[in-house]
Amino acid sequence: CRAVYRVSFNGNLAVSAAADGGVLGPISLALTINNEELGNALATVTPAVIATDFFSASVATFIEVPCDCCISVSVKNVSESNSSIDVRNANLIIERKERQYV
């Protein structure tokens, strides 16, 4: 017995200028379950010129949750440069998939 959910995240990302001088490099976010990154739900953007410019990122995946159980879903900064990032207009949407009987 499992419930299936579609989990999606979208938002605008930028390197935080206050944290490290706005060092440019790829910015990566991942959906996580119980703080473990999901390899199939990773979004990466690469700023080109100005550190505080925002870029749109989006990820989605399906997650199975056993009946009578619970999990913690979150979005985590997994950038290799460990730069602080700013996230604006963030949306985390969780939709339960309808059961299909065969």
PDB file of C-alpha atoms in Angstrom:
ATOM      1  CA  CYS A   1       0.000   0.000   0.000  1.00  0.00           C
ATOM      2  CA  ARG A   2       1.588   3.230  -1.217  1.00  0.00           C
ATOM      3  CA  ALA A   3       0.464   6.703  -2.148  1.00  0.00           C
ATOM      4  CA  VAL A   4       2.145   8.411  -5.100  1.00  0.00           C
ATOM      5  CA  TYR A   5       2.718  12.167  -5.124  1.00  0.00           C
ATOM      6  CA  ARG A   6       4.057  14.498  -7.796  1.00  0.00           C
ATOM      7  CA  VAL A   7       6.357  17.013  -6.111  1.00  0.00           C
ATOM      8  CA  SER A   8       7.484  20.066  -8.051  1.00  0.00           C
ATOM      9  CA  PHE A   9       9.507  23.160  -7.204  1.00  0.00           C
ATOM     10  CA  ASN A  10      10.049  26.325  -9.178  1.00  0.00           C
ATOM     11  CA  GLY A  11      11.620  29.615  -8.217  1.00  0.00           C
ATOM     12  CA  ASN A  12      14.089  32.328  -9.118  1.00  0.00           C
ATOM     13  CA  LEU A  13      17.722  31.849  -8.010  1.00  0.00           C
ATOM     14  CA  ALA A  14      20.722  34.167  -7.665  1.00  0.00           C
ATOM     15  CA  VAL A  15      24.120  34.103  -5.990  1.00  0.00           C
ATOM     16  CA  SER A  16      23.879  36.017  -2.730  1.00  0.00           C
ATOM     17  CA  ALA A  17      26.119  39.078  -3.123  1.00  0.00           C
ATOM     18  CA  ALA A  18      26.368  39.707   0.621  1.00  0.00           C
ATOM     19  CA  ALA A  19      27.718  36.278   1.554  1.00  0.00           C
ATOM     20  CA  ASP A  20      30.869  35.832  -0.521  1.00  0.00           C
ATOM     21  CA  GLY A  21      31.150  38.856  -2.772  1.00  0.00           C
ATOM     22  CA  GLY A  22      28.877  37.352  -5.389  1.00  0.00           C
ATOM     23  CA  VAL A  23      31.296  34.728  -6.721  1.00  0.00           C
ATOM     24  CA  LEU A  24      29.855  33.419  -9.961  1.00  0.00           C
ATOM     25  CA  GLY A  25      29.463  29.708 -10.451  1.00  0.00           C
ATOM     26  CA  PRO A  26      26.740  27.152 -11.073  1.00  0.00           C
ATOM     27  CA  ILE A  27      23.826  27.237  -8.626  1.00  0.00           C
ATOM     28  CA  SER A  28      22.151  23.908  -7.915  1.00  0.00           C
ATOM     29  CA  LEU A  29      19.033  22.974  -5.982  1.00  0.00           C
ATOM     30  CA  ALA A  30      17.678  19.495  -5.332  1.00  0.00           C
ATOM     31  CA  LEU A  31      14.489  18.071  -3.919  1.00  0.00           C
ATOM     32  CA  THR A  32      15.225  15.965  -0.857  1.00  0.00           C
ATOM     33  CA  ILE A  33      13.435  13.253   1.080  1.00  0.00           C
ATOM     34  CA  ASN A  34      14.389  13.136   4.750  1.00  0.00           C
ATOM     35  CA  ASN A  35      17.374  15.373   3.838  1.00  0.00           C
ATOM     36  CA  GLU A  36      18.692  12.952   1.171  1.00  0.00           C
ATOM     37  CA  GLU A  37      19.091  14.443  -2.295  1.00  0.00           C
ATOM     38  CA  LEU A  38      17.100  12.970  -5.154  1.00  0.00           C
ATOM     39  CA  GLY A  39      19.366  12.576  -8.173  1.00  0.00           C
ATOM     40  CA  ASN A  40      16.426  12.805 -10.567  1.00  0.00           C
ATOM     41  CA  ALA A  41      15.243  16.137  -9.131  1.00  0.00           C
ATOM     42  CA  LEU A  42      18.184  18.515  -9.568  1.00  0.00           C
ATOM     43  CA  ALA A  43      18.120  21.984 -11.139  1.00  0.00           C
ATOM     44  CA  THR A  44      21.280  23.901 -12.093  1.00  0.00           C
ATOM     45  CA  VAL A  45      21.646  27.409 -13.499  1.00  0.00           C
ATOM     46  CA  THR A  46      24.895  29.192 -14.386  1.00  0.00           C
ATOM     47  CA  PRO A  47      25.019  32.960 -13.905  1.00  0.00           C
ATOM     48  CA  ALA A  48      26.995  34.693 -16.631  1.00  0.00           C
ATOM     49  CA  VAL A  49      27.701  38.311 -15.788  1.00  0.00           C
ATOM     50  CA  ILE A  50      26.164  39.846 -12.667  1.00  0.00           C
ATOM     51  CA  ALA A  51      26.010  37.897  -9.417  1.00  0.00           C
ATOM     52  CA  THR A  52      22.663  39.298  -8.307  1.00  0.00           C
ATOM     53  CA  ASP A  53      20.775  38.489 -11.541  1.00  0.00           C
ATOM     54  CA  PHE A  54      17.981  35.970 -11.002  1.00  0.00           C
ATOM     55  CA  PHE A  55      17.449  32.837 -13.092  1.00  0.00           C
ATOM     56  CA  SER A  56      14.395  30.596 -13.196  1.00  0.00           C
ATOM     57  CA  ALA A  57      14.754  26.948 -12.124  1.00  0.00           C
ATOM     58  CA  SER A  58      12.244  24.109 -11.956  1.00  0.00           C
ATOM     59  CA  VAL A  59      12.310  20.432 -10.914  1.00  0.00           C
ATOM     60  CA  ALA A  60       9.663  17.731 -10.513  1.00  0.00           C
ATOM     61  CA  THR A  61       9.536  14.073  -9.530  1.00  0.00           C
ATOM     62  CA  PHE A  62       7.186  11.363  -8.294  1.00  0.00           C
ATOM     63  CA  ILE A  63       7.523  10.170  -4.706  1.00  0.00           C
ATOM     64  CA  GLU A  64       5.994   7.039  -3.199  1.00  0.00           C
ATOM     65  CA  VAL A  65       4.975   7.151   0.455  1.00  0.00           C
ATOM     66  CA  PRO A  66       4.102   3.920   2.287  1.00  0.00           C
ATOM     67  CA  CYS A  67       0.680   3.857   3.958  1.00  0.00           C
ATOM     68  CA  ASP A  68       0.656   4.821   7.633  1.00  0.00           C
ATOM     69  CA  CYS A  69       4.019   6.523   7.202  1.00  0.00           C
ATOM     70  CA  CYS A  70       5.354   9.972   6.583  1.00  0.00           C
ATOM     71  CA  ILE A  71       8.378  11.627   4.981  1.00  0.00           C
ATOM     72  CA  SER A  72       9.915  15.082   4.987  1.00  0.00           C
ATOM     73  CA  VAL A  73      10.247  16.798   1.593  1.00  0.00           C
ATOM     74  CA  SER A  74      12.396  19.908   1.164  1.00  0.00           C
ATOM     75  CA  VAL A  75      14.544  21.867  -1.274  1.00  0.00           C
ATOM     76  CA  LYS A  76      18.282  22.039  -0.593  1.00  0.00           C
ATOM     77  CA  ASN A  77      21.157  24.153  -1.943  1.00  0.00           C
ATOM     78  CA  VAL A  78      23.604  21.584  -3.366  1.00  0.00           C
ATOM     79  CA  SER A  79      25.892  23.998  -5.226  1.00  0.00           C
ATOM     80  CA  GLU A  80      29.485  22.749  -5.483  1.00  0.00           C
ATOM     81  CA  SER A  81      30.877  26.184  -4.624  1.00  0.00           C
ATOM     82  CA  ASN A  82      28.897  26.231  -1.341  1.00  0.00           C
ATOM     83  CA  SER A  83      27.865  29.808  -2.179  1.00  0.00           C
ATOM     84  CA  SER A  84      24.906  31.274  -0.390  1.00  0.00           C
ATOM     85  CA  ILE A  85      21.990  31.837  -2.714  1.00  0.00           C
ATOM     86  CA  ASP A  86      18.878  33.953  -2.798  1.00  0.00           C
ATOM     87  CA  VAL A  87      15.583  32.294  -3.747  1.00  0.00           C
ATOM     88  CA  ARG A  88      12.528  34.365  -4.660  1.00  0.00           C
ATOM     89  CA  ASN A  89       9.020  33.479  -5.764  1.00  0.00           C
ATOM     90  CA  ALA A  90       9.527  29.906  -4.590  1.00  0.00           C
ATOM     91  CA  ASN A  91       6.728  27.375  -5.048  1.00  0.00           C
ATOM     92  CA  LEU A  92       6.734  23.826  -3.702  1.00  0.00           C
ATOM     93  CA  ILE A  93       3.681  21.961  -4.989  1.00  0.00           C
ATOM     94  CA  ILE A  94       2.649  18.479  -3.849  1.00  0.00           C
ATOM     95  CA  GLU A  95      -0.126  16.713  -5.771  1.00  0.00           C
ATOM     96  CA  ARG A  96      -1.501  13.297  -4.968  1.00  0.00           C
ATOM     97  CA  LYS A  97      -1.761  11.085  -8.028  1.00  0.00           C
ATOM     98  CA  GLU A  98      -5.116   9.413  -8.513  1.00  0.00           C
ATOM     99  CA  ARG A  99      -5.302   5.689  -8.050  1.00  0.00           C
ATOM    100  CA  GLN A 100      -5.712   3.619 -11.154  1.00  0.00           C
ATOM    101  CA  TYR A 101      -7.399   0.278 -10.812  1.00  0.00           C
ATOM    102  CA  VAL A 102      -6.649  -2.504 -13.256  1.00  0.00           C
TER     103      VAL A 102
END
